[in-house]
DNA sequence: CTGAAAGCGCTAACAC
DNA sequence: GTGTTAGCGCTTTCAG
């Protein structure tokens, strides 16, 4: 049943054309003009050799018919989709949202369409998503973190498309990396706090099973504390990711109960840090007078709150842009593996100044 | 040149198979098993009549060959893509990020893949994006707001797919609506402030050209003030969207300079409200003692800061879920237009309590 | 500069 | 339960 028109069996030449249910194709445009589909195809792209007037006529006819180019067909024929799969743990996190925002914008400038997927911090969900995404034949794939299930790794390796792992610096990368040393970022915070003369320094968060990046920060904290000859055991949990302001406040309460003599707190995220700060404000604990607080992420809140929070800038937008740039070069034929490490930058603000 | 293999012209039966550059297809799997492609096709889907053992064999062979289903081909043949286009002004906004998060999750549960696009609050960019998206043959499209260029409207109307306009309540909707009355949300804030006895109430933000929702809130402010017999002229700008904490702080500075006797401020967003609050804290102005502050959006910050901010909950996740539900029903054949209005809910907190 | 033929990888429709 | 045929809407290729 190529056309379930209606009752009339009159030839198309007689009377007005019957209302089509299916959208018009290049063939329809071609027929309306008495040219071949190839001519239409050429008129619709640039860089093709075609008579200027013919092109005009085609464009006009296409517009009148309400023709919309069908890229699903073109994709199949050309074996290129223009898709880039992008997997992140969650959009409900300003850092990832920023990365995705910058990445999407940069991809759009290259005529690439991101296929976004959220893994909810779960490697199994990541595996399922990778499998789904690959069916859509993306030209490249960007994944967050370097921890994957074995099958997921295999899928990524055998897909024969550029793979970019972001927000991490895995020991055994699959392809390209836009790395960020979470451990290092915790270390520079500890270095700063120690330099300020704080000794009894606590770490808040980074305990959750799924949150590899948070855990790495906590490990960096422990390493840096040892290096400074300080006791790294003051650690409290914030619960499952994503870390929230509320969980930061609860963790601060926990911390004050367990380690009341704490002088400074390094938090796994600015959200937790702000929650901790608020908890102090509610209790009338002076920050930084009685206790210093540092965060992570350089969220907007860290700059705006009072006192402004010392934090680490992981440059999420820079990570997104770098990933897009790698994708661009890889698709242009560059075949060497790239490793870009975004160095964490400490931003010192009032919350940790003695 | 159907296969640019290499040098060898030996038949495939001789020796090891040459390394393929192109990924294996159903045909390859079928050949490996001596069955037809249809058998493979059936084995890979469920709900098809096929011998259980045959299916097993096919799945095993597919796995060994590293076969990955190609949905671009299936999409073309079936004339269904499983895509849903989703256009928002920006991801760098917690409200939109939340809407997208909830929408994406709900779509994923329906095996639908969102195609995300950011318009940067610009109707022209929206038009270009709509056009691009439609080429990918989405099965439905979700757009933010009810203001579009004429051509954009026409494109949406003639696409013959479900259209959902969210975060707005346009007078002349294109298709479905998941509405939210921005004006109403400002009104309930004014009602609350007036009930608290405040008279000299200001509005902060909502002046930007591209930000239709912010402007609607400001208009709602003016209307409500008039209704209460109050003077609505205390308004200051926050600059171009997205509204930031910093712009809120700057606007507060402006407000204090121009209208120093202001008693209460309704802000276009919680971010602006928090910026305003911080500015007051820096200047030692008591909130709510000397000046009351209300926000919009029920961002996490509003609950966590001290004092906690009175705000309006627009339920962004609810909007996302409602949009996904409409898409689901529309794709299932429901052909009546749906209008779901999410009622703004006032959340009263300390920042406006006398 | 334009057209005819073939085919991308899959599935609807119809045999058997 | 399985196979054969045709074709989704485009573009590559080659001929004119």
PDB file of N, CA and C in Angstrom, chain B residues 62-120:
ATOM      1  N   UNK B  62      26.126 -12.942  16.773  1.00  0.00           N
ATOM      2  CA  UNK B  62      26.182 -11.479  16.723  1.00  0.00           C
ATOM      3  C   UNK B  62      27.215 -10.972  17.729  1.00  0.00           C
ATOM      4  N   UNK B  63      27.175 -11.553  18.908  1.00  0.00           N
ATOM      5  CA  UNK B  63      28.093 -11.132  19.954  1.00  0.00           C
ATOM      6  C   UNK B  63      29.542 -11.400  19.540  1.00  0.00           C
ATOM      7  N   UNK B  64      29.758 -12.590  18.974  1.00  0.00           N
ATOM      8  CA  UNK B  64      31.124 -12.934  18.565  1.00  0.00           C
ATOM      9  C   UNK B  64      31.662 -12.004  17.482  1.00  0.00           C
ATOM     10  N   UNK B  65      30.786 -11.665  16.565  1.00  0.00           N
ATOM     11  CA  UNK B  65      31.226 -10.793  15.473  1.00  0.00           C
ATOM     12  C   UNK B  65      31.341  -9.336  15.916  1.00  0.00           C
ATOM     13  N   UNK B  66      30.871  -9.036  17.127  1.00  0.00           N
ATOM     14  CA  UNK B  66      30.869  -7.652  17.582  1.00  0.00           C
ATOM     15  C   UNK B  66      29.823  -6.839  16.835  1.00  0.00           C
ATOM     16  N   UNK B  67      28.727  -7.504  16.484  1.00  0.00           N
ATOM     17  CA  UNK B  67      27.674  -6.815  15.743  1.00  0.00           C
ATOM     18  C   UNK B  67      26.967  -5.802  16.627  1.00  0.00           C
ATOM     19  N   UNK B  68      26.751  -4.621  16.095  1.00  0.00           N
ATOM     20  CA  UNK B  68      25.948  -3.609  16.778  1.00  0.00           C
ATOM     21  C   UNK B  68      24.828  -3.177  15.853  1.00  0.00           C
ATOM     22  N   UNK B  69      23.634  -3.317  16.337  1.00  0.00           N
ATOM     23  CA  UNK B  69      22.447  -2.962  15.567  1.00  0.00           C
ATOM     24  C   UNK B  69      22.563  -1.532  15.055  1.00  0.00           C
ATOM     25  N   UNK B  70      22.155  -1.325  13.825  1.00  0.00           N
ATOM     26  CA  UNK B  70      22.226   0.008  13.228  1.00  0.00           C
ATOM     27  C   UNK B  70      20.834   0.620  13.161  1.00  0.00           C
ATOM     28  N   UNK B  71      20.562   1.509  14.108  1.00  0.00           N
ATOM     29  CA  UNK B  71      19.196   2.044  14.115  1.00  0.00           C
ATOM     30  C   UNK B  71      18.997   3.125  13.064  1.00  0.00           C
ATOM     31  N   UNK B  72      20.067   3.643  12.485  1.00  0.00           N
ATOM     32  CA  UNK B  72      19.814   4.636  11.426  1.00  0.00           C
ATOM     33  C   UNK B  72      19.091   3.966  10.260  1.00  0.00           C
ATOM     34  N   UNK B  73      19.491   2.739   9.965  1.00  0.00           N
ATOM     35  CA  UNK B  73      18.824   2.014   8.879  1.00  0.00           C
ATOM     36  C   UNK B  73      17.392   1.653   9.271  1.00  0.00           C
ATOM     37  N   UNK B  74      17.237   1.152  10.494  1.00  0.00           N
ATOM     38  CA  UNK B  74      15.905   0.771  10.945  1.00  0.00           C
ATOM     39  C   UNK B  74      14.978   1.979  10.963  1.00  0.00           C
ATOM     40  N   UNK B  75      15.513   3.114  11.415  1.00  0.00           N
ATOM     41  CA  UNK B  75      14.703   4.322  11.479  1.00  0.00           C
ATOM     42  C   UNK B  75      14.163   4.693  10.106  1.00  0.00           C
ATOM     43  N   UNK B  76      15.028   4.599   9.110  1.00  0.00           N
ATOM     44  CA  UNK B  76      14.606   4.973   7.761  1.00  0.00           C
ATOM     45  C   UNK B  76      13.510   4.035   7.278  1.00  0.00           C
ATOM     46  N   UNK B  77      13.736   2.768   7.469  1.00  0.00           N
ATOM     47  CA  UNK B  77      12.772   1.793   6.984  1.00  0.00           C
ATOM     48  C   UNK B  77      11.430   1.911   7.736  1.00  0.00           C
ATOM     49  N   UNK B  78      11.507   2.058   9.022  1.00  0.00           N
ATOM     50  CA  UNK B  78      10.275   2.069   9.807  1.00  0.00           C
ATOM     51  C   UNK B  78       9.637   3.442   9.868  1.00  0.00           C
ATOM     52  N   UNK B  79      10.355   4.426   9.406  1.00  0.00           N
ATOM     53  CA  UNK B  79       9.861   5.804   9.472  1.00  0.00           C
ATOM     54  C   UNK B  79       9.547   6.219  10.898  1.00  0.00           C
ATOM     55  N   UNK B  80      10.406   5.779  11.785  1.00  0.00           N
ATOM     56  CA  UNK B  80      10.302   6.202  13.182  1.00  0.00           C
ATOM     57  C   UNK B  80      11.715   6.307  13.721  1.00  0.00           C
ATOM     58  N   UNK B  81      11.995   7.377  14.437  1.00  0.00           N
ATOM     59  CA  UNK B  81      13.361   7.585  14.888  1.00  0.00           C
ATOM     60  C   UNK B  81      13.547   7.386  16.386  1.00  0.00           C
ATOM     61  N   UNK B  82      12.478   7.571  17.145  1.00  0.00           N
ATOM     62  CA  UNK B  82      12.626   7.528  18.594  1.00  0.00           C
ATOM     63  C   UNK B  82      13.232   8.797  19.160  1.00  0.00           C
ATOM     64  N   UNK B  83      13.340   9.832  18.330  1.00  0.00           N
ATOM     65  CA  UNK B  83      13.885  11.099  18.816  1.00  0.00           C
ATOM     66  C   UNK B  83      12.770  12.033  19.275  1.00  0.00           C
ATOM     67  N   UNK B  84      13.074  12.810  20.286  1.00  0.00           N
ATOM     68  CA  UNK B  84      12.204  13.909  20.682  1.00  0.00           C
ATOM     69  C   UNK B  84      13.086  15.149  20.810  1.00  0.00           C
ATOM     70  N   UNK B  85      12.804  16.156  20.001  1.00  0.00           N
ATOM     71  CA  UNK B  85      13.587  17.386  20.076  1.00  0.00           C
ATOM     72  C   UNK B  85      13.172  18.177  21.309  1.00  0.00           C
ATOM     73  N   UNK B  86      14.155  18.693  22.021  1.00  0.00           N
ATOM     74  CA  UNK B  86      13.891  19.475  23.231  1.00  0.00           C
ATOM     75  C   UNK B  86      14.689  20.767  23.157  1.00  0.00           C
ATOM     76  N   UNK B  87      13.987  21.887  23.081  1.00  0.00           N
ATOM     77  CA  UNK B  87      14.668  23.176  22.972  1.00  0.00           C
ATOM     78  C   UNK B  87      14.466  23.990  24.237  1.00  0.00           C
ATOM     79  N   UNK B  88      15.569  24.416  24.825  1.00  0.00           N
ATOM     80  CA  UNK B  88      15.510  25.264  26.009  1.00  0.00           C
ATOM     81  C   UNK B  88      16.412  26.462  25.780  1.00  0.00           C
ATOM     82  N   UNK B  89      16.213  27.520  26.551  1.00  0.00           N
ATOM     83  CA  UNK B  89      17.076  28.686  26.359  1.00  0.00           C
ATOM     84  C   UNK B  89      18.530  28.378  26.713  1.00  0.00           C
ATOM     85  N   UNK B  90      18.733  27.638  27.787  1.00  0.00           N
ATOM     86  CA  UNK B  90      20.090  27.430  28.274  1.00  0.00           C
ATOM     87  C   UNK B  90      20.117  26.292  29.280  1.00  0.00           C
ATOM     88  N   UNK B  91      21.219  25.574  29.299  1.00  0.00           N
ATOM     89  CA  UNK B  91      21.347  24.529  30.315  1.00  0.00           C
ATOM     90  C   UNK B  91      21.910  25.100  31.594  1.00  0.00           C
ATOM     91  N   UNK B  92      22.536  26.255  31.472  1.00  0.00           N
ATOM     92  CA  UNK B  92      23.192  26.861  32.634  1.00  0.00           C
ATOM     93  C   UNK B  92      22.174  27.532  33.539  1.00  0.00           C
ATOM     94  N   UNK B  93      21.109  26.882  33.790  1.00  0.00           N
ATOM     95  CA  UNK B  93      20.054  27.426  34.631  1.00  0.00           C
ATOM     96  C   UNK B  93      19.432  26.228  35.309  1.00  0.00           C
ATOM     97  N   UNK B  94      19.453  26.242  36.606  1.00  0.00           N
ATOM     98  CA  UNK B  94      19.029  25.056  37.341  1.00  0.00           C
ATOM     99  C   UNK B  94      17.590  24.664  37.025  1.00  0.00           C
ATOM    100  N   UNK B  95      16.724  25.664  36.780  1.00  0.00           N
ATOM    101  CA  UNK B  95      15.346  25.323  36.472  1.00  0.00           C
ATOM    102  C   UNK B  95      15.243  24.546  35.164  1.00  0.00           C
ATOM    103  N   UNK B  96      15.913  25.028  34.139  1.00  0.00           N
ATOM    104  CA  UNK B  96      15.851  24.326  32.857  1.00  0.00           C
ATOM    105  C   UNK B  96      16.594  23.001  32.935  1.00  0.00           C
ATOM    106  N   UNK B  97      17.705  23.006  33.643  1.00  0.00           N
ATOM    107  CA  UNK B  97      18.457  21.752  33.790  1.00  0.00           C
ATOM    108  C   UNK B  97      17.577  20.710  34.481  1.00  0.00           C
ATOM    109  N   UNK B  98      16.824  21.137  35.479  1.00  0.00           N
ATOM    110  CA  UNK B  98      15.937  20.206  36.171  1.00  0.00           C
ATOM    111  C   UNK B  98      14.826  19.717  35.244  1.00  0.00           C
ATOM    112  N   UNK B  99      14.262  20.646  34.496  1.00  0.00           N
ATOM    113  CA  UNK B  99      13.212  20.245  33.552  1.00  0.00           C
ATOM    114  C   UNK B  99      13.764  19.231  32.564  1.00  0.00           C
ATOM    115  N   UNK B 100      14.927  19.534  32.016  1.00  0.00           N
ATOM    116  CA  UNK B 100      15.549  18.627  31.048  1.00  0.00           C
ATOM    117  C   UNK B 100      15.866  17.287  31.692  1.00  0.00           C
ATOM    118  N   UNK B 101      16.363  17.331  32.934  1.00  0.00           N
ATOM    119  CA  UNK B 101      16.696  16.092  33.623  1.00  0.00           C
ATOM    120  C   UNK B 101      15.475  15.196  33.777  1.00  0.00           C
ATOM    121  N   UNK B 102      14.387  15.764  34.262  1.00  0.00           N
ATOM    122  CA  UNK B 102      13.177  14.971  34.478  1.00  0.00           C
ATOM    123  C   UNK B 102      12.584  14.521  33.148  1.00  0.00           C
ATOM    124  N   UNK B 103      12.595  15.414  32.172  1.00  0.00           N
ATOM    125  CA  UNK B 103      12.055  15.093  30.849  1.00  0.00           C
ATOM    126  C   UNK B 103      12.862  13.972  30.208  1.00  0.00           C
ATOM    127  N   UNK B 104      14.174  14.086  30.265  1.00  0.00           N
ATOM    128  CA  UNK B 104      15.036  13.079  29.656  1.00  0.00           C
ATOM    129  C   UNK B 104      14.832  11.722  30.303  1.00  0.00           C
ATOM    130  N   UNK B 105      14.760  11.726  31.620  1.00  0.00           N
ATOM    131  CA  UNK B 105      14.586  10.462  32.329  1.00  0.00           C
ATOM    132  C   UNK B 105      13.269   9.804  31.931  1.00  0.00           C
ATOM    133  N   UNK B 106      12.210  10.614  31.866  1.00  0.00           N
ATOM    134  CA  UNK B 106      10.901  10.062  31.516  1.00  0.00           C
ATOM    135  C   UNK B 106      10.880   9.591  30.058  1.00  0.00           C
ATOM    136  N   UNK B 107      11.560  10.314  29.190  1.00  0.00           N
ATOM    137  CA  UNK B 107      11.610   9.900  27.785  1.00  0.00           C
ATOM    138  C   UNK B 107      12.414   8.605  27.647  1.00  0.00           C
ATOM    139  N   UNK B 108      13.518   8.530  28.393  1.00  0.00           N
ATOM    140  CA  UNK B 108      14.353   7.333  28.315  1.00  0.00           C
ATOM    141  C   UNK B 108      13.540   6.096  28.693  1.00  0.00           C
ATOM    142  N   UNK B 109      12.659   6.261  29.666  1.00  0.00           N
ATOM    143  CA  UNK B 109      11.819   5.142  30.089  1.00  0.00           C
ATOM    144  C   UNK B 109      10.880   4.706  28.972  1.00  0.00           C
ATOM    145  N   UNK B 110      10.631   5.609  28.021  1.00  0.00           N
ATOM    146  CA  UNK B 110       9.789   5.279  26.863  1.00  0.00           C
ATOM    147  C   UNK B 110      10.643   4.934  25.651  1.00  0.00           C
ATOM    148  N   UNK B 111      11.914   4.712  25.851  1.00  0.00           N
ATOM    149  CA  UNK B 111      12.837   4.405  24.760  1.00  0.00           C
ATOM    150  C   UNK B 111      12.938   5.552  23.777  1.00  0.00           C
ATOM    151  N   UNK B 112      12.788   6.750  24.276  1.00  0.00           N
ATOM    152  CA  UNK B 112      12.924   7.905  23.396  1.00  0.00           C
ATOM    153  C   UNK B 112      14.204   8.652  23.743  1.00  0.00           C
ATOM    154  N   UNK B 113      14.868   9.147  22.726  1.00  0.00           N
ATOM    155  CA  UNK B 113      16.135   9.852  22.933  1.00  0.00           C
ATOM    156  C   UNK B 113      15.932  11.347  22.694  1.00  0.00           C
ATOM    157  N   UNK B 114      16.175  12.164  23.713  1.00  0.00           N
ATOM    158  CA  UNK B 114      16.052  13.601  23.498  1.00  0.00           C
ATOM    159  C   UNK B 114      17.167  14.132  22.601  1.00  0.00           C
ATOM    160  N   UNK B 115      16.806  15.074  21.749  1.00  0.00           N
ATOM    161  CA  UNK B 115      17.791  15.839  20.982  1.00  0.00           C
ATOM    162  C   UNK B 115      17.771  17.237  21.564  1.00  0.00           C
ATOM    163  N   UNK B 116      18.803  17.554  22.329  1.00  0.00           N
ATOM    164  CA  UNK B 116      18.785  18.799  23.073  1.00  0.00           C
ATOM    165  C   UNK B 116      19.370  19.947  22.270  1.00  0.00           C
ATOM    166  N   UNK B 117      18.717  21.089  22.369  1.00  0.00           N
ATOM    167  CA  UNK B 117      19.247  22.283  21.727  1.00  0.00           C
ATOM    168  C   UNK B 117      19.048  23.492  22.613  1.00  0.00           C
ATOM    169  N   UNK B 118      20.020  24.395  22.612  1.00  0.00           N
ATOM    170  CA  UNK B 118      19.943  25.601  23.431  1.00  0.00           C
ATOM    171  C   UNK B 118      19.808  26.834  22.545  1.00  0.00           C
ATOM    172  N   UNK B 119      18.787  27.639  22.829  1.00  0.00           N
ATOM    173  CA  UNK B 119      18.478  28.777  21.959  1.00  0.00           C
ATOM    174  C   UNK B 119      19.135  30.074  22.405  1.00  0.00           C
ATOM    175  N   UNK B 120      19.747  30.077  23.581  1.00  0.00           N
ATOM    176  CA  UNK B 120      20.353  31.304  24.115  1.00  0.00           C
ATOM    177  C   UNK B 120      19.339  32.444  24.201  1.00  0.00           C
TER     178      UNK B 120
END
